[in-house]
Amino acid sequence: MSENVKQKLFGYLFTTKGVGKDTGLGLSISRQIIEEKHGGQLTVTSELGKGTELAIAIPILS
């Protein structure tokens, strides 16, 4: 994905789809749950034209 899209990826209501095709809430809500509720981290690594990886890290509580 482009650097511009990567910067907006977790933004509220951000979508790359056309109007009426998507709400743009999925990654925003996912990040909120992972980071705020579980103290974890959601990160993205992407290389334009090659692929994108989303990684979730959640701490283990003892």
N, CA and C atoms as an extended XYZ file, in Angstrom:
186
Properties=species:S:1:pos:R:3:atomname:S:1:resname:S:1:resid:I:1 pbc="F F F"
N         0.837       -1.177        0.000 N   MET     1
C         0.000        0.000        0.000 CA  MET     1
C         0.880        1.238        0.000 C   MET     1
N         0.332        2.316       -0.470 N   SER     2
C         1.100        3.562       -0.515 CA  SER     2
C         1.328        4.089        0.894 C   SER     2
N         2.316        4.951        1.045 N   GLU     3
C         2.620        5.548        2.346 CA  GLU     3
C         1.444        6.405        2.814 C   GLU     3
N         0.751        7.059        1.891 N   ASN     4
C        -0.416        7.870        2.228 CA  ASN     4
C        -1.528        7.016        2.847 C   ASN     4
N        -1.811        5.879        2.241 N   VAL     5
C        -2.833        4.971        2.779 CA  VAL     5
C        -2.370        4.414        4.121 C   VAL     5
N        -1.113        4.046        4.225 N   LYS     6
C        -0.571        3.493        5.467 CA  LYS     6
C        -0.738        4.475        6.635 C   LYS     6
N        -0.546        5.760        6.374 N   GLN     7
C        -0.674        6.771        7.422 CA  GLN     7
C        -2.119        6.922        7.899 C   GLN     7
N        -3.083        6.641        7.051 N   LYS     8
C        -4.503        6.802        7.373 CA  LYS     8
C        -5.185        5.502        7.773 C   LYS     8
N        -4.511        4.396        7.661 N   LEU     9
C        -5.090        3.060        7.765 CA  LEU     9
C        -5.963        2.836        9.001 C   LEU     9
N        -5.531        3.316       10.150 N   PHE    10
C        -6.276        3.087       11.386 CA  PHE    10
C        -7.211        4.239       11.733 C   PHE    10
N        -7.361        5.184       10.830 N   GLY    11
C        -8.201        6.357       11.068 CA  GLY    11
C        -9.682        6.012       11.074 C   GLY    11
N       -10.414        6.741       11.889 N   TYR    12
C       -11.862        6.571       11.997 CA  TYR    12
C       -12.515        6.879       10.649 C   TYR    12
N       -13.319        5.968       10.155 N   LEU    13
C       -14.070        6.056        8.900 CA  LEU    13
C       -13.203        6.044        7.641 C   LEU    13
N       -11.927        5.686        7.753 N   PHE    14
C       -11.084        5.605        6.555 CA  PHE    14
C       -11.370        4.321        5.801 C   PHE    14
N       -11.562        4.443        4.495 N   THR    15
C       -11.749        3.293        3.625 CA  THR    15
C       -11.163        3.592        2.253 C   THR    15
N       -10.731        2.569        1.565 N   THR    16
C       -10.248        2.731        0.194 CA  THR    16
C       -11.336        2.347       -0.802 C   THR    16
N       -12.483        1.928       -0.288 N   LYS    17
C       -13.595        1.524       -1.154 CA  LYS    17
C       -14.478        2.724       -1.468 C   LYS    17
N       -15.336        2.568       -2.445 N   GLY    18
C       -16.236        3.645       -2.861 CA  GLY    18
C       -17.290        3.970       -1.820 C   GLY    18
N       -17.956        5.097       -2.009 N   VAL    19
C       -19.015        5.551       -1.113 CA  VAL    19
C       -20.116        4.498       -1.034 C   VAL    19
N       -20.530        4.172        0.177 N   GLY    20
C       -21.581        3.193        0.397 CA  GLY    20
C       -21.125        1.748        0.369 C   GLY    20
N       -19.854        1.496        0.160 N   LYS    21
C       -19.335        0.134        0.063 CA  LYS    21
C       -18.764       -0.378        1.386 C   LYS    21
N       -18.387        0.532        2.280 N   ASP    22
C       -17.722        0.135        3.517 CA  ASP    22
C       -17.881        1.254        4.532 C   ASP    22
N       -17.817        0.918        5.811 N   THR    23
C       -17.959        1.940        6.845 CA  THR    23
C       -16.629        2.529        7.280 C   THR    23
N       -15.529        1.809        7.082 N   GLY    24
C       -14.230        2.300        7.500 CA  GLY    24
C       -14.015        2.237        8.999 C   GLY    24
N       -14.690        1.312        9.672 N   LEU    25
C       -14.578        1.205       11.126 CA  LEU    25
C       -13.735        0.028       11.596 C   LEU    25
N       -13.534       -0.961       10.757 N   GLY    26
C       -12.901       -2.215       11.160 CA  GLY    26
C       -11.557       -2.078       11.834 C   GLY    26
N       -10.585       -1.472       11.182 N   LEU    27
C        -9.247       -1.372       11.757 CA  LEU    27
C        -9.183       -0.350       12.883 C   LEU    27
N       -10.004        0.680       12.809 N   SER    28
C       -10.055        1.675       13.885 CA  SER    28
C       -10.534        1.028       15.182 C   SER    28
N       -11.599        0.262       15.097 N   ILE    29
C       -12.138       -0.424       16.272 CA  ILE    29
C       -11.195       -1.520       16.742 C   ILE    29
N       -10.610       -2.245       15.801 N   SER    30
C        -9.658       -3.301       16.167 CA  SER    30
C        -8.489       -2.739       16.954 C   SER    30
N        -7.931       -1.649       16.473 N   ARG    31
C        -6.799       -1.030       17.176 CA  ARG    31
C        -7.214       -0.563       18.569 C   ARG    31
N        -8.388        0.026       18.676 N   GLN    32
C        -8.881        0.495       19.972 CA  GLN    32
C        -9.007       -0.661       20.959 C   GLN    32
N        -9.572       -1.758       20.533 N   ILE    33
C        -9.740       -2.927       21.406 CA  ILE    33
C        -8.386       -3.498       21.813 C   ILE    33
N        -7.514       -3.690       20.849 N   ILE    34
C        -6.204       -4.301       21.119 CA  ILE    34
C        -5.360       -3.412       22.030 C   ILE    34
N        -5.299       -2.114       21.730 N   GLU    35
C        -4.417       -1.224       22.479 CA  GLU    35
C        -5.018       -0.735       23.793 C   GLU    35
N        -6.270       -0.276       23.774 N   GLU    36
C        -6.865        0.295       24.981 CA  GLU    36
C        -7.391       -0.752       25.957 C   GLU    36
N        -8.000       -1.777       25.449 N   LYS    37
C        -8.610       -2.786       26.324 CA  LYS    37
C        -7.632       -3.861       26.781 C   LYS    37
N        -6.640       -4.161       25.935 N   HIS    38
C        -5.736       -5.270       26.242 CA  HIS    38
C        -4.277       -4.861       26.420 C   HIS    38
N        -3.978       -3.568       26.254 N   GLY    39
C        -2.610       -3.099       26.419 CA  GLY    39
C        -1.654       -3.641       25.375 C   GLY    39
N        -2.190       -4.000       24.218 N   GLY    40
C        -1.382       -4.582       23.158 CA  GLY    40
C        -0.999       -3.578       22.101 C   GLY    40
N        -0.596       -4.102       20.961 N   GLN    41
C        -0.163       -3.257       19.866 CA  GLN    41
C        -0.576       -3.887       18.542 C   GLN    41
N        -1.096       -3.068       17.645 N   LEU    42
C        -1.453       -3.487       16.292 CA  LEU    42
C        -0.579       -2.681       15.334 C   LEU    42
N         0.248       -3.377       14.564 N   THR    43
C         1.178       -2.692       13.660 CA  THR    43
C         0.997       -3.171       12.229 C   THR    43
N         1.432       -2.351       11.306 N   VAL    44
C         1.345       -2.686        9.883 CA  VAL    44
C         2.716       -2.533        9.235 C   VAL    44
N         3.047       -3.499        8.404 N   THR    45
C         4.251       -3.460        7.581 CA  THR    45
C         3.787       -3.695        6.153 C   THR    45
N         4.206       -2.823        5.243 N   SER    46
C         3.731       -2.949        3.872 CA  SER    46
C         4.821       -2.548        2.888 C   SER    46
N         4.844       -3.259        1.779 N   GLU    47
C         5.737       -2.906        0.679 CA  GLU    47
C         4.872       -2.799       -0.564 C   GLU    47
N         4.839       -1.622       -1.139 N   LEU    48
C         3.989       -1.326       -2.285 CA  LEU    48
C         4.179       -2.356       -3.396 C   LEU    48
N         3.086       -2.966       -3.821 N   GLY    49
C         3.123       -3.945       -4.895 CA  GLY    49
C         3.529       -5.342       -4.474 C   GLY    49
N         3.902       -5.516       -3.202 N   LYS    50
C         4.357       -6.829       -2.738 CA  LYS    50
C         3.425       -7.449       -1.699 C   LYS    50
N         2.901       -6.647       -0.782 N   GLY    51
C         2.009       -7.191        0.228 CA  GLY    51
C         2.025       -6.387        1.510 C   GLY    51
N         1.109       -6.753        2.389 N   THR    52
C         0.936       -6.057        3.658 CA  THR    52
C         0.760       -7.071        4.771 C   THR    52
N         1.332       -6.779        5.931 N   GLU    53
C         1.223       -7.649        7.101 CA  GLU    53
C         0.716       -6.821        8.279 C   GLU    53
N        -0.326       -7.304        8.923 N   LEU    54
C        -0.811       -6.726       10.169 CA  LEU    54
C        -0.400       -7.672       11.291 C   LEU    54
N         0.196       -7.120       12.330 N   ALA    55
C         0.635       -7.943       13.452 CA  ALA    55
C        -0.028       -7.467       14.736 C   ALA    55
N        -0.478       -8.439       15.521 N   ILE    56
C        -1.119       -8.157       16.808 CA  ILE    56
C        -0.229       -8.723       17.907 C   ILE    56
N         0.085       -7.872       18.899 N   ALA    57
C         0.848       -8.310       20.066 CA  ALA    57
C         0.035       -7.955       21.312 C   ALA    57
N        -0.276       -8.964       22.097 N   ILE    58
C        -1.039       -8.761       23.337 CA  ILE    58
C        -0.221       -9.369       24.479 C   ILE    58
N         0.012       -8.576       25.534 N   PRO    59
C         0.826       -9.084       26.643 CA  PRO    59
C         0.115      -10.222       27.383 C   PRO    59
N         0.917      -11.136       27.887 N   ILE    60
C         0.394      -12.241       28.695 CA  ILE    60
C         0.332      -11.772       30.143 C   ILE    60
N        -0.833      -11.873       30.733 N   LEU    61
C        -0.998      -11.493       32.131 CA  LEU    61
C        -0.818      -12.705       33.030 C   LEU    61
N        -0.096      -12.514       34.096 N   SER    62
C         0.100      -13.647       35.000 CA  SER    62
C        -0.572      -13.429       36.325 C   SER    62
